[in-house]
Amino acid sequence: MRFLTAGESHGPQLTVIVEGLPANMQVDIEKLNEEMYKRQGGYGRGRRMQIEKDSVEIVSGVRHGYTLGSPITIVIKNDDFTHWRNIMGAAPISEEAQSEMKRVITKPRPGHADLVGGLKYQHRDLRNVLERSSARETAARVAVGALCKQLLQQLDIDVYSRVISIGGVSDKAHYDIEDIIQNVDKNDVRVVDETIAQQMRDKIDEAKQEGDSIGGVVQVIVNHMPVGIGSYVHYDRKLDGRIAQSVVGINAFKGVSFGEGFTAGEKLGSEIQDPILYDETTGYYRASNHLGGFEGGMSNGMPLVINGVMKPIPTLYRPLASVDINTKEPFKATIERSDSCAVPAASIVCEHAVTFEVARALLEEFESNDITILKQQVDARREQNINF
Ligand code: EPS
């Protein structure tokens, strides 16, 4: 399975083509849209999300609610385009109109792709860079992940996400999956504990008042994963490795870890490996899950636990020093509309990025032209975990 996204932040639409999902899989468009709306929410988002209503339109590959096995095309309209029609249109414009055109950007923002992207692609209007490097693209990645989530649900695999920390305020406690399911969607910072949620909101308000932005850590959990997805035989088939690439490919993500992650480096071997046990009805399992469900780049049957860190968004109302590319003079002041914190939304993006990679690996592992045949094979693998 593969996908390609296209679209600029203030262009007419985002488009995604997904190829490789099995045929005869039920697709629930309302549920797809629920995931899309979740990404738009979260405390600390800016005004853009009041303009957009990200609902998907499927224009190929699904008929009467079921996949055909052919490429699926999803369109997400940018409602903000009505304000940008002249600036973002595809047709050529006169030189005069070009010189009068507002919103030409020559002042790169530190931490964004602006300067390096302009230099690399020879764009002297840095808008040509930021329109694509914008996190608007993550809406398309959520649409793909939401389709894959419906596939996983039909294979009894569930994916959840939550926020672990924002601006240093943490909710690192270990919760049962049920607690996570019951609480995070009710909460605009996507944490389980409401007291911590309020501390996070205060932290976001504080940053916003100071014209600053704030980052954090998110966690994704994949439950009821069959054993042996991914492979130890080559680095580029390791499922954790693929997930790492996908997560760090999300705008502003600077790192990824699995299970106990970097703290593993501080522990003894006996403290971090998960002892193997056996139960007659469920088969092999681990006494703990320090490794986050991965051994040798393969799922070991325990829940997958993936953590991702998002840096604070670089668009600041209190800008940092930079240099105008026309005058080469220092400046300190372009104010762009922005979010002060997008960590809750990023947890949804991360959830869907992981979902895609898990689905992709499953479809590689098993014969997957048809959903029923795929299900039979996944069930057979679960049986193997008992019979082996
Ligand atoms: C973004 C800047 C803001 C965010 C945008 C990402 O957009 P605008 O410049 O239009 O105010 O709202 O995020 C989205 C549009 C989205 O859908 O998440 C940026 O520079 O990355």
XYZ file of C-alpha atoms and ligand atoms in Angstrom:
409
model
C 0.000 0.000 0.000
C 1.223 3.482 -0.774
C -0.144 7.009 -0.885
C 0.678 10.387 -2.293
C -0.653 13.712 -1.024
C -0.837 16.981 -2.946
C -2.056 20.463 -2.137
C -0.940 23.827 -0.802
C -2.134 25.226 2.514
C -4.169 28.040 0.915
C -4.792 26.344 -2.431
C -8.199 24.971 -3.427
C -7.868 21.517 -1.863
C -5.757 18.680 -0.545
C -5.823 15.504 -2.626
C -4.688 12.024 -1.606
C -4.469 8.845 -3.650
C -4.176 5.627 -1.654
C -3.387 2.440 -3.499
C -3.286 -1.101 -2.165
C -6.157 -1.405 0.310
C -8.025 -4.720 -0.038
C -11.245 -4.910 -2.035
C -14.620 -5.402 -0.341
C -13.699 -3.477 2.779
C -16.511 -1.437 4.274
C -15.855 2.311 4.391
C -17.801 4.551 6.765
C -17.416 8.145 5.606
C -18.989 9.601 8.746
C -16.348 7.859 10.856
C -13.605 9.139 8.545
C -14.889 12.645 9.132
C -14.974 12.173 12.907
C -11.214 11.581 12.770
C -10.766 14.632 10.556
C -12.656 16.860 13.016
C -10.622 15.530 15.940
C -7.446 16.805 14.264
C -8.968 20.256 13.967
C -9.611 20.565 17.660
C -7.475 20.992 20.734
C -6.739 23.841 23.068
C -4.291 26.357 21.596
C -5.309 26.198 17.940
C -5.391 29.451 15.937
C -8.125 31.085 13.841
C -7.595 29.014 10.692
C -9.445 26.067 12.171
C -12.538 28.233 12.588
C -12.514 28.756 8.824
C -12.019 25.123 7.788
C -14.369 22.195 8.154
C -12.294 19.257 7.050
C -14.675 16.739 5.596
C -13.527 14.211 3.040
C -14.979 13.571 -0.361
C -14.121 10.201 -1.899
C -14.031 10.451 -5.677
C -12.645 7.047 -6.667
C -12.047 3.515 -5.429
C -15.151 3.164 -3.230
C -18.568 2.135 -4.525
C -21.743 1.836 -2.438
C -19.715 1.887 0.774
C -17.132 -0.767 -0.168
C -13.605 -0.551 -1.575
C -13.079 -1.775 -5.130
C -9.366 -2.522 -4.743
C -8.617 0.316 -7.170
C -6.825 3.537 -6.087
C -8.903 5.602 -3.649
C -8.870 9.353 -4.193
C -9.830 11.617 -1.304
C -10.389 15.347 -1.602
C -10.401 17.806 1.318
C -11.476 21.308 0.322
C -9.696 24.344 1.808
C -12.500 26.774 2.630
C -9.893 29.502 3.205
C -9.118 29.376 -0.544
C -11.950 31.860 -1.204
C -9.726 34.498 0.474
C -6.645 33.414 -1.483
C -8.021 32.846 -4.970
C -5.879 35.589 -6.591
C -2.780 34.795 -4.614
C -2.861 31.029 -5.069
C -4.423 30.580 -8.526
C -2.716 28.320 -11.079
C -3.106 30.687 -14.066
C -0.201 33.028 -14.958
C -0.489 36.642 -13.773
C 1.006 39.813 -15.289
C 4.261 41.202 -13.927
C 2.381 44.271 -12.767
C -0.124 42.208 -10.837
C 2.754 40.192 -9.449
C 4.571 43.253 -8.127
C 1.354 44.559 -6.592
C 0.540 41.234 -5.098
C 0.452 41.367 -1.352
C 1.761 38.643 0.856
C 5.027 38.044 -1.021
C 7.296 36.689 1.668
C 10.965 37.652 1.767
C 11.453 37.328 5.506
C 12.193 33.717 6.473
C 10.986 32.499 9.868
C 13.581 30.630 11.955
C 12.647 26.992 12.452
C 10.513 26.829 9.292
C 11.466 25.466 5.874
C 11.312 29.058 4.467
C 14.973 29.980 3.943
C 16.484 26.604 3.099
C 13.511 25.651 0.918
C 13.727 28.974 -0.979
C 17.438 28.572 -1.547
C 17.052 24.950 -2.641
C 14.159 25.479 -5.099
C 15.152 29.025 -6.141
C 11.963 30.643 -4.842
C 12.393 34.323 -4.055
C 8.803 34.492 -2.817
C 9.049 32.251 0.232
C 5.298 31.701 0.086
C 6.147 29.091 -2.581
C 7.867 27.130 0.190
C 5.597 27.630 3.164
C 2.431 26.775 1.275
C 3.571 23.165 1.001
C 5.710 22.893 4.128
C 2.674 23.984 6.199
C 1.134 21.455 8.562
C -2.075 21.778 6.588
C -0.814 18.660 4.780
C -1.351 16.629 7.938
C -5.110 16.716 7.217
C -4.379 14.513 4.187
C -2.284 12.120 6.265
C -5.121 11.802 8.767
C -7.531 10.972 5.940
C -5.272 8.104 4.798
C -4.771 6.894 8.355
C -8.512 7.045 9.018
C -9.158 4.729 6.059
C -6.463 2.370 7.363
C -7.984 2.561 10.840
C -11.212 1.155 9.436
C -9.193 -1.703 7.944
C -7.499 -2.378 11.294
C -10.805 -2.281 13.156
C -12.134 -4.944 10.813
C -9.111 -7.031 11.859
C -9.846 -6.338 15.577
C -6.837 -4.045 15.943
C -7.478 -0.718 17.734
C -5.356 2.408 17.713
C -5.502 5.212 20.319
C -3.527 8.321 21.084
C -3.063 10.659 24.008
C -0.968 13.624 25.037
C 1.797 12.838 27.516
C 3.152 16.331 28.093
C 2.769 19.954 27.031
C 5.406 22.574 27.844
C 6.891 20.378 30.580
C 3.543 19.569 32.301
C 3.350 15.767 32.140
C 0.820 13.006 32.512
C 3.175 10.047 32.387
C 1.156 7.720 34.600
C 0.440 4.289 33.222
C -3.269 3.960 32.456
C -5.361 1.022 31.358
C -6.477 1.317 27.770
C -10.066 1.700 29.029
C -9.115 4.866 30.973
C -7.542 6.303 27.853
C -10.558 5.463 25.676
C -12.989 6.900 28.222
C -11.183 10.168 28.857
C -8.962 11.588 26.156
C -11.611 12.410 23.561
C -13.631 14.346 26.140
C -10.753 16.575 26.869
C -9.371 19.429 24.717
C -5.757 18.604 25.564
C -6.301 14.844 25.157
C -5.028 13.723 28.560
C -6.609 11.362 31.052
C -6.248 13.434 34.241
C -8.386 16.620 34.322
C -6.173 18.346 36.941
C -3.185 17.941 34.663
C -5.334 19.062 31.711
C -5.970 22.389 33.444
C -2.268 22.855 34.190
C -1.575 22.283 30.493
C -4.189 24.839 29.411
C -2.625 27.370 31.822
C 0.787 26.667 30.322
C -0.582 27.212 26.786
C -2.264 30.497 27.853
C 0.966 31.660 29.439
C 2.961 30.980 26.251
C 0.297 32.667 24.113
C 0.255 35.793 26.280
C 3.993 36.057 25.856
C 3.708 35.709 22.065
C 5.404 32.360 22.298
C 4.543 28.775 21.311
C 4.772 25.475 23.112
C 5.454 21.808 22.246
C 5.061 18.430 23.888
C 5.045 14.657 23.708
C 2.282 12.405 22.363
C 1.741 8.668 22.624
C 0.091 6.169 20.283
C -1.041 2.703 21.387
C -1.929 -0.123 19.003
C -3.873 -2.832 20.777
C -4.460 -6.484 19.852
C -1.690 -6.528 17.287
C -0.952 -9.938 15.729
C 2.544 -11.341 16.322
C 5.341 -11.139 13.761
C 4.415 -8.055 11.706
C 7.566 -6.387 10.365
C 10.760 -8.390 10.039
C 14.187 -8.790 11.620
C 15.823 -9.886 8.339
C 16.550 -6.433 6.907
C 16.656 -2.921 8.391
C 14.049 -1.463 6.038
C 11.486 -4.112 6.915
C 11.576 -3.416 10.666
C 8.176 -2.113 11.694
C 9.534 0.161 14.436
C 12.010 1.633 11.938
C 9.252 2.385 9.457
C 7.066 3.923 12.131
C 10.012 6.100 13.215
C 10.366 7.520 9.693
C 6.663 8.146 9.431
C 6.395 9.890 12.827
C 9.463 12.090 12.360
C 7.986 12.990 8.963
C 5.162 14.846 10.731
C 5.674 18.621 10.759
C 7.593 19.796 13.858
C 8.263 16.251 15.173
C 11.844 15.918 16.374
C 11.991 12.438 17.802
C 10.312 9.118 18.361
C 10.705 6.359 20.923
C 9.129 2.988 21.692
C 7.885 1.780 25.067
C 10.200 3.166 27.719
C 12.261 4.741 24.970
C 15.401 6.663 25.896
C 15.224 5.718 29.575
C 16.136 2.185 28.428
C 19.671 3.495 28.109
C 19.798 4.084 31.863
C 18.531 0.662 32.923
C 20.010 -2.796 33.354
C 19.189 -5.494 30.813
C 17.205 -7.394 33.420
C 15.041 -4.317 34.039
C 14.102 -3.607 30.431
C 13.495 -6.989 28.697
C 9.985 -8.368 29.043
C 9.856 -11.967 30.395
C 7.975 -14.483 28.223
C 4.922 -16.268 29.662
C 2.319 -18.625 28.198
C -1.440 -18.893 28.645
C -3.496 -21.718 27.131
C -6.204 -19.467 25.713
C -4.136 -16.508 24.454
C -0.745 -18.138 23.923
C 2.610 -16.434 24.412
C 2.670 -13.039 26.102
C 5.076 -10.824 28.030
C 5.012 -10.164 31.763
C 5.657 -6.457 31.115
C 5.832 -4.172 28.082
C 8.951 -2.055 28.566
C 9.900 -2.540 24.916
C 6.581 -1.204 23.647
C 5.528 -4.349 21.783
C 8.548 -4.663 19.471
C 11.260 -7.324 19.441
C 13.654 -7.568 16.482
C 11.664 -4.973 14.532
C 8.551 -7.185 14.752
C 5.357 -6.918 16.752
C 5.495 -9.379 19.663
C 1.759 -9.397 20.383
C 1.854 -6.858 23.216
C 0.353 -3.387 22.598
C 2.612 -1.219 20.437
C 3.570 1.925 22.360
C 5.010 4.781 20.310
C 5.999 8.205 21.658
C 6.687 11.277 19.531
C 8.021 14.685 20.511
C 6.824 17.873 18.821
C 8.875 21.038 19.069
C 7.037 24.319 19.693
C 5.597 25.724 16.449
C 8.169 28.140 15.007
C 5.676 30.843 13.961
C 5.909 33.263 16.888
C 4.027 36.454 17.633
C 7.283 37.529 19.280
C 9.581 36.796 16.353
C 13.236 35.842 16.495
C 16.049 37.480 14.560
C 16.251 36.768 10.847
C 17.432 38.367 7.592
C 15.357 39.720 4.692
C 16.458 37.867 1.532
C 16.051 40.984 -0.680
C 17.786 43.615 1.468
C 19.962 41.231 3.520
C 19.033 43.485 6.450
C 18.173 41.987 9.807
C 14.517 42.194 10.838
C 12.487 40.974 13.736
C 8.874 41.325 12.817
C 6.561 39.375 10.566
C 3.473 38.319 12.348
C 1.746 35.344 10.776
C -1.487 33.846 12.026
C -0.619 30.631 13.863
C -1.447 28.092 16.537
C 0.255 28.623 19.908
C 0.053 24.888 20.632
C -0.879 22.083 18.248
C 0.165 19.132 20.427
C -3.385 17.722 20.920
C -3.946 17.875 17.139
C -0.506 16.339 16.607
C -1.502 13.343 18.722
C -4.243 12.649 16.170
C -1.815 13.075 13.277
C 0.686 10.742 14.951
C -2.052 8.183 15.589
C -2.897 8.138 11.891
C 0.720 8.103 10.726
C 1.307 4.998 12.867
C -1.969 3.449 11.694
C -0.858 3.719 8.070
C 2.485 2.009 8.745
C 0.873 -0.802 10.738
C -1.706 -1.371 7.988
C 0.987 -1.259 5.296
C 3.066 -3.884 7.095
C 0.017 -6.145 7.572
C -0.860 -5.891 3.887
C 2.714 -6.839 2.993
C 2.696 -9.767 5.378
C -0.522 -11.395 4.184
C -2.334 -11.976 0.927
C -4.520 -8.920 0.809
C -6.543 -8.533 -2.382
C -9.746 -9.193 -0.464
C -10.669 -8.298 3.111
C -12.155 -11.724 3.981
C -9.045 -13.587 2.870
C -6.921 -11.116 4.806
C -8.994 -11.604 7.962
C -8.629 -15.390 7.748
C -4.863 -15.067 7.615
C -4.690 -12.641 10.518
C -6.848 -15.028 12.584
C -4.567 -17.913 11.591
C -1.547 -15.935 12.853
C -3.315 -15.353 16.167
C -3.927 -19.106 16.411
C -0.244 -19.715 15.736
C 0.611 -17.671 18.811
C -1.193 -20.371 20.799
C -0.148 -23.472 18.852
C 3.521 -22.761 18.129
C 0.364 26.416 9.712
C -0.160 27.700 9.953
C -1.605 27.896 10.217
C -2.193 26.614 10.785
C -1.895 25.517 9.765
C -0.440 25.201 9.799
O -2.312 28.138 9.030
P -2.557 29.599 8.469
O -1.217 30.082 8.006
O -3.533 29.464 7.325
O -3.113 30.388 9.612
O -3.564 26.756 11.023
O -2.594 24.365 10.071
C -3.630 24.032 9.269
C -4.097 24.798 8.294
C -4.198 22.722 9.580
O -5.111 22.288 8.889
O -3.705 22.111 10.550
C 1.770 26.256 9.349
O 2.442 27.253 9.035
O 2.276 25.120 9.368
